[in-house]
Coordinates of C-alpha atoms in Angstrom, one line a residue:
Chain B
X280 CA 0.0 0.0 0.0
X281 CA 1.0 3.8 -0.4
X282 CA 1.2 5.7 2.3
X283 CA 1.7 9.7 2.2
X284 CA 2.8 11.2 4.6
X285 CA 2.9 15.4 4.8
X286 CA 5.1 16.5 6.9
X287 CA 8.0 14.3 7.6
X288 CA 8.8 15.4 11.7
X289 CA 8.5 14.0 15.0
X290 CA 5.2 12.8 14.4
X291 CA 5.1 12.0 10.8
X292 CA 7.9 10.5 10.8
X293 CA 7.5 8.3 13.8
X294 CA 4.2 6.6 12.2
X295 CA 6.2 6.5 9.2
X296 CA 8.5 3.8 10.7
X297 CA 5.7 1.8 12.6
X298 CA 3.5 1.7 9.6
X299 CA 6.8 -0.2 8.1
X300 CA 7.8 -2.0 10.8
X301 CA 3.9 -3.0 11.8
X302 CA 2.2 -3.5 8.3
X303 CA 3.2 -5.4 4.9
X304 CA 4.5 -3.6 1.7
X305 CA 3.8 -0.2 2.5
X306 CA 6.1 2.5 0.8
X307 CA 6.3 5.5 2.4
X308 CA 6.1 8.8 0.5
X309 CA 7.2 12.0 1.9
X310 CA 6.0 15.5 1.3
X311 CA 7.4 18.4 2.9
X312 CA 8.3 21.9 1.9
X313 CA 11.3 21.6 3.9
X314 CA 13.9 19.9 0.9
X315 CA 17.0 19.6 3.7
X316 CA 14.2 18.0 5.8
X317 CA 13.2 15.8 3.0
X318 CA 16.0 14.8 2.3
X319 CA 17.7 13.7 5.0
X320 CA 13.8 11.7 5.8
X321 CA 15.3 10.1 2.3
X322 CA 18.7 9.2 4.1
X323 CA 17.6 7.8 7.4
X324 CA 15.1 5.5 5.7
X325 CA 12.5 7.0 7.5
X326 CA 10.2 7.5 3.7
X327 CA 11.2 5.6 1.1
X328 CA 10.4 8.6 -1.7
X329 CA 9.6 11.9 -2.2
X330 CA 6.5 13.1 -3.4
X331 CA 4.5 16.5 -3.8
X332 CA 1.2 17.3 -3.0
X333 CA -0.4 16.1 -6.6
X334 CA 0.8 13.0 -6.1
X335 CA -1.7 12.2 -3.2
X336 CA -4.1 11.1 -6.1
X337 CA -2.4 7.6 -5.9
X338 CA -2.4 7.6 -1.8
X339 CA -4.1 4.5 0.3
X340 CA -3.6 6.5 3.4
X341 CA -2.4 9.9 3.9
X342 CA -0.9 11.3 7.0
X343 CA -1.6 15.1 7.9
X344 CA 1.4 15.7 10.5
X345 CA 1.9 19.3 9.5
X346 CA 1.5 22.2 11.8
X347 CA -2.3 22.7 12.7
X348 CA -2.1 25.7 10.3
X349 CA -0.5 24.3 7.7
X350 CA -3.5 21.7 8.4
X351 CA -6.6 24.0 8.1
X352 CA -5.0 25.6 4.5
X353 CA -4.6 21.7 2.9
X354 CA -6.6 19.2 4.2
X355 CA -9.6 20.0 1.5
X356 CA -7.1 19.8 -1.2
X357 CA -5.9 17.1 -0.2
X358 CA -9.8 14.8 0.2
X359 CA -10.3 16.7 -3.4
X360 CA -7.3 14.5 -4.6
X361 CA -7.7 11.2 -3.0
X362 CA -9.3 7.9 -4.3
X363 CA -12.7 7.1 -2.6
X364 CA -11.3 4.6 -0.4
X365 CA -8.3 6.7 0.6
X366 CA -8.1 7.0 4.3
X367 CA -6.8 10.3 5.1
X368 CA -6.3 11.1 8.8
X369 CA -4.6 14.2 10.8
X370 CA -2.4 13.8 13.9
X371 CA -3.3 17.9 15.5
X372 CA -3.0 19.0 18.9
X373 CA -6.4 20.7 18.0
X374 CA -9.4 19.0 16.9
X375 CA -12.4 21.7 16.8
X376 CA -11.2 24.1 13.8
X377 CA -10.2 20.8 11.6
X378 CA -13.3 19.0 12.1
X379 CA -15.2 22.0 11.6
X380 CA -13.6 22.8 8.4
X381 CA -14.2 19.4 6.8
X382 CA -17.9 19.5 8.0
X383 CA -19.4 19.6 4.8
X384 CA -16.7 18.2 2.2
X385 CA -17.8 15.5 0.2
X386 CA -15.3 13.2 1.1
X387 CA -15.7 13.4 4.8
X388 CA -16.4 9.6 5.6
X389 CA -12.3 9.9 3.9
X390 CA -11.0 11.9 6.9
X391 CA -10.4 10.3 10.8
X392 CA -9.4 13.0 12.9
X393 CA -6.5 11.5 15.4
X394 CA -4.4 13.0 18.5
X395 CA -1.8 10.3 19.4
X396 CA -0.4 12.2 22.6
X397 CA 3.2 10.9 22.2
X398 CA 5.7 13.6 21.4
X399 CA 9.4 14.7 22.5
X400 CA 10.9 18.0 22.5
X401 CA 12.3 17.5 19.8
X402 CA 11.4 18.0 15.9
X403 CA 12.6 17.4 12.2
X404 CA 12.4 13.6 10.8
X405 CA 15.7 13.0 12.9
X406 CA 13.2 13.4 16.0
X407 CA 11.6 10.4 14.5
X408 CA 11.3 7.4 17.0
X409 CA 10.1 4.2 16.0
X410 CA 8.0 2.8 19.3
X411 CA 6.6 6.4 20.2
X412 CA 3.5 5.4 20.3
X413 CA 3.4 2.2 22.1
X414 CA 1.4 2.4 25.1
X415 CA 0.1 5.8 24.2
X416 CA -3.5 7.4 23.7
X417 CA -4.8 8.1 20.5
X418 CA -7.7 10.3 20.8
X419 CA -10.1 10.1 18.0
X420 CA -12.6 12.6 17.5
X421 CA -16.0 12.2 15.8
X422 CA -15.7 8.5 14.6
X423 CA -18.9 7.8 13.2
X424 CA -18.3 10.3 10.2
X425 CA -15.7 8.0 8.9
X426 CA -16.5 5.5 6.7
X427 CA -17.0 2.2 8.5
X428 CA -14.6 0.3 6.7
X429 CA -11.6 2.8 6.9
X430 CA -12.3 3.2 11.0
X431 CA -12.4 -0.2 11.2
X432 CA -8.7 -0.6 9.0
X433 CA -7.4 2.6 10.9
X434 CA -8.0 1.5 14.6
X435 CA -6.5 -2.2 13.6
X436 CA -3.1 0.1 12.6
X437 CA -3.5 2.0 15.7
X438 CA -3.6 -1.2 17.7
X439 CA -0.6 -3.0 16.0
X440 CA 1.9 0.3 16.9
X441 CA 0.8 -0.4 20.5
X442 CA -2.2 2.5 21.0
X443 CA -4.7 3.0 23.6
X444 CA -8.0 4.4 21.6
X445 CA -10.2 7.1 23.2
X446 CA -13.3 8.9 21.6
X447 CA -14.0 12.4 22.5
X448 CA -15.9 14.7 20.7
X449 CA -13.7 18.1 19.1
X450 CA -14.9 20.6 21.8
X451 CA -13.9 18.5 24.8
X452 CA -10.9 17.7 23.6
X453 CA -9.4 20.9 23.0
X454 CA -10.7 21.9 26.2
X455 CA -9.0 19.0 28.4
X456 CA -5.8 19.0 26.1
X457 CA -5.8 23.0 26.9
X458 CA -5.2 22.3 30.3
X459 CA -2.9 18.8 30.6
X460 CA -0.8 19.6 27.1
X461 CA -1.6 23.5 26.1
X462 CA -0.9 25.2 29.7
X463 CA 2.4 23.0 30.1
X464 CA 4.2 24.5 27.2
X465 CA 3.2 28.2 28.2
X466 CA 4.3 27.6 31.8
X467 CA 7.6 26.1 31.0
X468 CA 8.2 28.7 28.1
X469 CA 7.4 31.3 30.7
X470 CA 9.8 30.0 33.0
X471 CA 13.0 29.2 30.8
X472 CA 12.3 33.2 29.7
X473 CA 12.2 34.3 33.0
X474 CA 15.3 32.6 33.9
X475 CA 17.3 33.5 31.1
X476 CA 16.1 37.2 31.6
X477 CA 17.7 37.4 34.6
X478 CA 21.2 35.4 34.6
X479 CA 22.5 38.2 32.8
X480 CA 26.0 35.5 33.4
X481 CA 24.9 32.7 32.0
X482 CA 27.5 30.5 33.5
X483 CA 25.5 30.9 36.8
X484 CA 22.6 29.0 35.2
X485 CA 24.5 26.2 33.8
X486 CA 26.5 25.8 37.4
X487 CA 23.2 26.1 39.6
X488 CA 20.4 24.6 37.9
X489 CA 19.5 20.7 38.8
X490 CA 17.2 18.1 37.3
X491 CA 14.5 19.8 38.9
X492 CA 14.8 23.0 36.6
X493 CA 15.7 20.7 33.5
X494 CA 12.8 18.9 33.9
X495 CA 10.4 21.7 34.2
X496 CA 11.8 23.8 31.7
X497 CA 12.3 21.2 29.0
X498 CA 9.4 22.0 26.9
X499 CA 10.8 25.4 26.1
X500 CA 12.5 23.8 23.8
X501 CA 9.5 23.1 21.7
X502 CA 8.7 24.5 18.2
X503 CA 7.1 28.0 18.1
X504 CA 6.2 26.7 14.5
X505 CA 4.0 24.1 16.0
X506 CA 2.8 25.8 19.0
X507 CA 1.8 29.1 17.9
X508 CA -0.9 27.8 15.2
X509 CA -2.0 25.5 18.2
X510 CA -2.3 28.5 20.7
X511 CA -4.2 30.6 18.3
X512 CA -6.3 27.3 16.8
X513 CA -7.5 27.1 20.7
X514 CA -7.4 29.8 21.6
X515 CA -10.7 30.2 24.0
X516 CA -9.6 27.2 26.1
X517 CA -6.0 28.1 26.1
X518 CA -6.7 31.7 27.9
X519 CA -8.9 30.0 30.1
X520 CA -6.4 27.6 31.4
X521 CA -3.6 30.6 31.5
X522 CA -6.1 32.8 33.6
X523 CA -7.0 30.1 35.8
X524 CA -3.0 29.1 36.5
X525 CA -2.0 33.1 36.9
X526 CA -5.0 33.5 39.8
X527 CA -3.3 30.1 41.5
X528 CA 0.3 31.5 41.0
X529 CA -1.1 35.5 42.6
X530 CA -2.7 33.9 45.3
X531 CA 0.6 31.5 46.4
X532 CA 1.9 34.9 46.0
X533 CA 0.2 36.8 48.3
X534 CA 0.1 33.5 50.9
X535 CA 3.8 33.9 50.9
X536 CA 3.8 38.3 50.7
X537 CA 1.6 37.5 54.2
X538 CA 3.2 35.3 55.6
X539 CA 0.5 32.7 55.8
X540 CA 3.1 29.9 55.1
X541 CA 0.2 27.7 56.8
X542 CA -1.8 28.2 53.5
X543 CA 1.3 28.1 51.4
X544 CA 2.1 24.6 53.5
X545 CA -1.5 23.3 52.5
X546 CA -1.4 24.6 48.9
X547 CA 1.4 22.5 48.3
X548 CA -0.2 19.5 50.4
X549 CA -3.1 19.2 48.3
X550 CA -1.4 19.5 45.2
X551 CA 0.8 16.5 46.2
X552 CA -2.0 13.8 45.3
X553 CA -0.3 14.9 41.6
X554 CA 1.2 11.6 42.6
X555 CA -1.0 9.7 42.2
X556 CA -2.4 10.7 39.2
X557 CA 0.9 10.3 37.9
X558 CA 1.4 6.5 38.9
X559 CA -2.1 6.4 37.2
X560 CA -0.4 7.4 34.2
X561 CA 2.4 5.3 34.0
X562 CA 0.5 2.1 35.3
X563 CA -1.1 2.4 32.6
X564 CA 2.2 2.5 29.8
Chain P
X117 CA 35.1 8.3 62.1
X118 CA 31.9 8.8 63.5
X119 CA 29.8 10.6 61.2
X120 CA 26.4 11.9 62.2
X121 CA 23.6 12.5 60.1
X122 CA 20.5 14.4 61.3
X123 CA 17.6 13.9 59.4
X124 CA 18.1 11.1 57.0
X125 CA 16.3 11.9 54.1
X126 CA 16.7 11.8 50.5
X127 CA 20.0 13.9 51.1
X128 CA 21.3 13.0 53.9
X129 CA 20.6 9.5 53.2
X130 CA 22.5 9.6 49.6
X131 CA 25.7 11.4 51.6
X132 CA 25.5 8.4 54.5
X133 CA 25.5 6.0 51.6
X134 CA 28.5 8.3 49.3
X135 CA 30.0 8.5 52.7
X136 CA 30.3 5.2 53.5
X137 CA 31.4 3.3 49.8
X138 CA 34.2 6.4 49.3
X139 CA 36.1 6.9 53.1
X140 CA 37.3 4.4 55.4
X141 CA 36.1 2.9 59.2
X142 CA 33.0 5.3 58.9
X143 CA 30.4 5.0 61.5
X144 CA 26.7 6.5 60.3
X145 CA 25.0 7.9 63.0
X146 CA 21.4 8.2 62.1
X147 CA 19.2 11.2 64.4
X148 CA 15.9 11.7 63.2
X149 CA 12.9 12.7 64.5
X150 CA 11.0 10.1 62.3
X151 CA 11.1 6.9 64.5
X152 CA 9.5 5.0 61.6
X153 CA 12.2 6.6 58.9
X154 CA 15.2 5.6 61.5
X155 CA 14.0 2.0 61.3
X156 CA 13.8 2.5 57.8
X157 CA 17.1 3.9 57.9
X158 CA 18.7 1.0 59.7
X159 CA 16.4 -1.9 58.0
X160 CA 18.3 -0.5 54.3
X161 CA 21.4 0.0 56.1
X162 CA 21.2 3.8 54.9
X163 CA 22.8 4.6 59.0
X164 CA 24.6 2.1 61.4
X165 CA 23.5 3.3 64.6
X166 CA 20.4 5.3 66.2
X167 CA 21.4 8.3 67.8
X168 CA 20.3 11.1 70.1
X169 CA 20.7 15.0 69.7
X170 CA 23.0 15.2 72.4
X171 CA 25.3 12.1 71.0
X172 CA 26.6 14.4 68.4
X173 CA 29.5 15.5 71.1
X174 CA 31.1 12.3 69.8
X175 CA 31.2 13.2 66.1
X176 CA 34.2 13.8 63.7
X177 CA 31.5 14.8 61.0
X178 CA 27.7 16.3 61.5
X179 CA 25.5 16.3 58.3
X180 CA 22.4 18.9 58.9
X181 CA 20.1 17.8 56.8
X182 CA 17.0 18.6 57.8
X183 CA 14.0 21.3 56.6
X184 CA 15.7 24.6 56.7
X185 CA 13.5 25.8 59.5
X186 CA 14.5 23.2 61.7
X187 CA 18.5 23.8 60.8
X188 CA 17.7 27.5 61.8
X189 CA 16.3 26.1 65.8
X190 CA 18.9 23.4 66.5
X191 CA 22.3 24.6 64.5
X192 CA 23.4 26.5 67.7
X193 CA 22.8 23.4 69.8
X194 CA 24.6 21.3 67.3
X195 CA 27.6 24.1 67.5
X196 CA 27.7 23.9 71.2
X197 CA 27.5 20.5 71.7
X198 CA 30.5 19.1 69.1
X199 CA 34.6 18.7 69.7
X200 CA 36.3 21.6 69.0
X201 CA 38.0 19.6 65.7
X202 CA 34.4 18.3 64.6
X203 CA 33.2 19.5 61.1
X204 CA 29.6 20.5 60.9
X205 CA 27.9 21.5 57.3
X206 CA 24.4 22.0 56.6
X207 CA 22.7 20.9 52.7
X208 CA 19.7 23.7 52.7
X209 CA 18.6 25.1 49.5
X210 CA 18.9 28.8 51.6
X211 CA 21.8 29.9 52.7
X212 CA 21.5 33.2 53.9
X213 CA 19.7 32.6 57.0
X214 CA 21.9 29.9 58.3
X215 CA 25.2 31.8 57.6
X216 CA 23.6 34.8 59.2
X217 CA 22.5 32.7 62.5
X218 CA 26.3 31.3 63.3
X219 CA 28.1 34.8 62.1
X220 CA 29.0 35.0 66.0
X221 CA 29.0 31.9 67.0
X222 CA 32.5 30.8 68.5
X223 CA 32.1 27.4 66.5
X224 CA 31.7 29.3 63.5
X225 CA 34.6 27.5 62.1
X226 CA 33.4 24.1 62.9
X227 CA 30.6 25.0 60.3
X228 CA 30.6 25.2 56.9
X229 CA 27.5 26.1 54.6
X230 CA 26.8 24.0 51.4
X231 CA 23.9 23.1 49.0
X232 CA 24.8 20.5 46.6
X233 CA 22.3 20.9 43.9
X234 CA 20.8 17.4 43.5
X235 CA 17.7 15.3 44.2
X236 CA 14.8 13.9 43.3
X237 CA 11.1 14.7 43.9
X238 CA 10.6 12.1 46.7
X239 CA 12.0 11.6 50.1
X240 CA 12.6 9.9 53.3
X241 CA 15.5 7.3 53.6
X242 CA 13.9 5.1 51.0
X243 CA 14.7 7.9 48.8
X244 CA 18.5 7.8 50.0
X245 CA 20.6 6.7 46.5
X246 CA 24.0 5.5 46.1
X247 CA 26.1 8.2 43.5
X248 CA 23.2 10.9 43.5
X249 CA 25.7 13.6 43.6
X250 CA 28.1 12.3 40.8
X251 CA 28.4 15.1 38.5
X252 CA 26.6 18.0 40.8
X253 CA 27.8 20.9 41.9
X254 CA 27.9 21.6 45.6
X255 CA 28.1 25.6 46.3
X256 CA 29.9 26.6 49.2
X257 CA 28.9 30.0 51.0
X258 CA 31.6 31.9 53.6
X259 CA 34.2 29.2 53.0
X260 CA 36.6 31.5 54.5
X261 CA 35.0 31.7 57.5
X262 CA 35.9 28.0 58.5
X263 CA 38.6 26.2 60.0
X264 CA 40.9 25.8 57.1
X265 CA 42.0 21.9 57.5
X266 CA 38.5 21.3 57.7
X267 CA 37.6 22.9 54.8
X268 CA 40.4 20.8 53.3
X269 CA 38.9 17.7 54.6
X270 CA 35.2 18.6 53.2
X271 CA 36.8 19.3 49.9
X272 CA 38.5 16.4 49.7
X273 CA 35.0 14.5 50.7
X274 CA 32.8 16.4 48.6
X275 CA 35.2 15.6 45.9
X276 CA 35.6 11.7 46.2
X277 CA 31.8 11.6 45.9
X278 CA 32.0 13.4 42.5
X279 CA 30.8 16.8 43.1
X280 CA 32.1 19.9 41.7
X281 CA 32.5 22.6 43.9
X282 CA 31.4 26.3 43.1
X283 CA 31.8 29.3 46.0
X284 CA 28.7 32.0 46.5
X285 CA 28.4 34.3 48.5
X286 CA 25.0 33.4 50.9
X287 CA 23.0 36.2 49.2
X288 CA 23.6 35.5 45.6
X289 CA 23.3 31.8 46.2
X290 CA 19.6 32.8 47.6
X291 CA 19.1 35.1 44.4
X292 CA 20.2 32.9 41.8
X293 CA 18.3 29.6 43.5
X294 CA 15.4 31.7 43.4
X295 CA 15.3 31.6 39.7
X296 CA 16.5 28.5 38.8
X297 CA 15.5 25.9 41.9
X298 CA 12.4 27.6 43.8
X299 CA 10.6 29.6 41.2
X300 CA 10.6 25.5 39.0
X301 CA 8.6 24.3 42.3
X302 CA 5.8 27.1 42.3
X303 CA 5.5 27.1 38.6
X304 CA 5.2 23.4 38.7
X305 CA 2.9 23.2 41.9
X306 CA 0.7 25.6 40.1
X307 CA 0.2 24.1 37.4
X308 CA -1.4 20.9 38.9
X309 CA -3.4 22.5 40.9
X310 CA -4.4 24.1 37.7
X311 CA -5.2 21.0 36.1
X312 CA -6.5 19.3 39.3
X313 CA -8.9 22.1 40.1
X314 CA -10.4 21.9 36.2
X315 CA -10.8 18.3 36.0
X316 CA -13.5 16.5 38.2
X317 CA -13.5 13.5 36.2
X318 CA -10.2 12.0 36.9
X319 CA -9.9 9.8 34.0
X320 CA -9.7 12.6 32.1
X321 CA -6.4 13.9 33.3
X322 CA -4.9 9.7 33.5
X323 CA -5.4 9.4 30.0
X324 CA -4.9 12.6 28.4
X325 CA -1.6 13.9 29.9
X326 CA 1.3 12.8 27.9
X327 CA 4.9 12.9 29.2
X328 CA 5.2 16.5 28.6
X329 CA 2.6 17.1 31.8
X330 CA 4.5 14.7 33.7
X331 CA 7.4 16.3 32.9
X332 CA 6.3 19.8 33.7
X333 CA 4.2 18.7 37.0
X334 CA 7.0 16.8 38.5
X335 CA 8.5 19.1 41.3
X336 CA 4.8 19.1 42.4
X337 CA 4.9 16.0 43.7
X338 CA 7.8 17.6 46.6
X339 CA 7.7 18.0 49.8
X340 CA 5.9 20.8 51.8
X341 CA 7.4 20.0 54.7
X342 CA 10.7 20.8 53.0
X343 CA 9.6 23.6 50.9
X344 CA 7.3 25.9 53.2
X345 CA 10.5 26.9 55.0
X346 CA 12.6 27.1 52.2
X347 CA 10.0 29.9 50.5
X348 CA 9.7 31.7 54.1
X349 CA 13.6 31.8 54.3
X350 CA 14.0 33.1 50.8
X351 CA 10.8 35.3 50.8
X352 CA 12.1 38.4 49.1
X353 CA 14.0 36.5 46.2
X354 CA 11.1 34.6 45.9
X355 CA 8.8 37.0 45.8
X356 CA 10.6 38.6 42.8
X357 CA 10.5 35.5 40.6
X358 CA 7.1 34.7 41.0
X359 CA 6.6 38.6 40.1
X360 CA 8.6 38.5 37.0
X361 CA 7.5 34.9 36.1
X362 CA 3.5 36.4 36.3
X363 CA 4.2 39.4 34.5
X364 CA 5.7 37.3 31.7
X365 CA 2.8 34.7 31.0
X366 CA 0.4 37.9 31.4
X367 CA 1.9 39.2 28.6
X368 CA 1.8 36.0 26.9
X369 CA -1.7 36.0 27.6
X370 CA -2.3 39.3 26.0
X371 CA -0.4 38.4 23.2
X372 CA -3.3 35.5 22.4
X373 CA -5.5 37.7 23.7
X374 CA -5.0 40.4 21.1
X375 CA -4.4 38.0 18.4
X376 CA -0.3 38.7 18.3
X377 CA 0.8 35.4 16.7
X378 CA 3.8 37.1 15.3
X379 CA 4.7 38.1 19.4
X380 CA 3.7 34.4 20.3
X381 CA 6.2 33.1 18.3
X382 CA 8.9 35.2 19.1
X383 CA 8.3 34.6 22.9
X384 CA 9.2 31.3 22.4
X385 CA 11.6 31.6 19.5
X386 CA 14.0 33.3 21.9
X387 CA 13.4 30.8 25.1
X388 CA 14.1 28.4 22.6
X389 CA 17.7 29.0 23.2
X390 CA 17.0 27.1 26.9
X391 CA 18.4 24.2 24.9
X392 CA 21.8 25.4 24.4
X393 CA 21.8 26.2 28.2
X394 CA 20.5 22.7 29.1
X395 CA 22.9 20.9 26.8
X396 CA 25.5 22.9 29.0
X397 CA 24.5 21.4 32.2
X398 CA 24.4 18.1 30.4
X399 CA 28.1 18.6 29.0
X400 CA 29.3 19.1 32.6
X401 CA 27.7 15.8 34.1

């Protein structure tokens, strides 16, 4: 079979090398406006050929694992192009504005829209990881406008690279992953700046700061190519979440500015049961 | 020697253990208010012996590692009590306070003021692990203002367990850890109390968050017992993180708010460069 897959990063290029590893004689064509990115896809074996957007005509599946931006502009070319039993599916970080956009296409029962939450910090086709997704969530959103038979042929695929399905509906979704994926990023962006606004000598950061910072701060590494489409994509949920966290961070604030270290101690008490939430996580890997 | 640890925690615990695989004929001492963590302590051979307060006018060596509140009440005690050739050094994460509290002290050189920058979100002796300060850097506050072959010993100590040293003076150590150590906790406690506040349905949370949450969230699984004093201690410093770190994601939020995607992306375009910093505290471990 032909798989296409647009947008040859972390993402893309991950399912890339399940799909091979997971399914037989699939060649994997890449698209991507990115040559150097492309190219060096080409030479790690993670696609198998290059391809351009015309070419999705002769696609069996195509993967949408471009920016959410880049997602919205495309993804009615792209069901325009494809055979009537092309399964074409999206792997966004947003699910409302897609969904919305494909409402009333024709070749709707064609489209699955997908959120595997797997991911590093990382980006490009070198970030590619064969085994991302084992163990991870896929969360599908408005099944039962895809045509039975390509659900059915999808969620088999999902299942062989070791995913976890769950169905939620576009609204709730962007409104959940707002606060568990969205808020993350902001908050760790907003700390690595305000760090690195202050060590004016940066030699003091790299001597004093410990796993804790690291770990905390890591997502700043992320792509402002990917996120900002995402932040403005979700916008309503995303200042939501961001009002909600600055209120909590003001009123620690003003626990510790009056000295009610009581209410600072108990603040932090109740937010310990994190842990368990977190074992949930991982038991569940 | 006889080397006495008091409170044997995730710290103190790892330095009994460092202690004990790197010198020779060393005697742990375990004091700890804890009676079930002593047992603990003993059962995992983290300590030799139980101890009392008082007993610590046998030591060659007295490890204060206990909530920095609690270093503040008995580090006179500990002063009075020990041979005049004893070494005595504390392992807060505040050091002005402590430095401040022995300045007259006639035992002031007997003490010497440290915070090696290592550990993990949990505690108690079952947190205690072999090599955790390999690689991390222990900073050393008023060196001059101890006993100079004891300083010589530490050094020598500190340095067998692989630690690098670096030398602050006690207020810019409480500055800088502000930034890079406290601020990480409150952003991260924040955050899931954020997220824990939003979602009543807990399988929401379980099978949404991805390992950049967990990432992110970690710290908040800390101790407030441990933390409460540290924040009170550092107030001021503190204080002026959180400040800066609010005003930063408020202007984040205005820049969504107003529609600023070009501003988005910068933000993060330019705390992007957080990796070059982090690949430098990588490159020294």
């Amino acid at each position: 079979m032909k798989v296409f897959v647009i947008g040859v990063g972390l993402i893309g290029g991950s399912l890339a090398k399940d799909f091979k590893k997971h399914l037989e004689d699939v060649t994997i064509f890449g698209i991507d406006l990115n040559e150097e990115n492309l190219n060096k896809a080409i030479e790690l074996g993670v696609v198998d050929e290059k391809a351009h957007l015309n070419d999705v005509a002769q696609a069996d599946c195509v993967i949408l694992s471009v920016p959410v931006d880049v997602s919205s502009v495309i993804i009615e070319d792209v069901l325009n192009l494809v055979k009537d039993d092309a399964i074409v599916f999206d792997v966004g970080s947003t699910k409302f504005q897609i969904c919305k956009q494909v409402r009333n296409h024709p070749k709707r029962r064609n489209f699955l829209a997908t959120h595997p939450i797997a991911g590093t910090e990382f980006s490009g086709a070198e970030a590619a990881l064969e085994g991302l997704f084992e163990g991870k969530v896929n969360i599908i959103s408005e099944v039962e406008k895809t045509a039975f038979k390509l659900q059915e042929w999808a969620l088999e695929v999902f299942k062989k690279i070791g995913m976890r399905i769950r169905y939620m509906d576009p609204v709730a979704h962007d409104k959940h992953i707002a606060y568990v994926s969205h808020l993350s990023h902001i908050s760790s962006f907003m700390l690595g700046k305000t760090v690195i606004e202050k060590e004016q000598n940066e030699r003091d950061i790299f001597d004093l700061a410990g796993s804790g910072f690291e770990s905390t701060v890591r997502l700043a590494k992320s792509s402002p190519q990917m996120w900002t489409p995402i932040f403005k994509q979700n916008k309503a949920f995303v200042l939501e979440s961001l009002e909600e966290y600055i209120v909590n961070l003001n009123n620690f604030k003003n626990f510790i500015q009056q000295d009610d270290y009581q209410a600072v101690h108990d603040e932090m008490l109740n937010t310990n049961r994190i842990k368990e939430i977190l074992n949930g996580i991982n038991k569940k890997k």
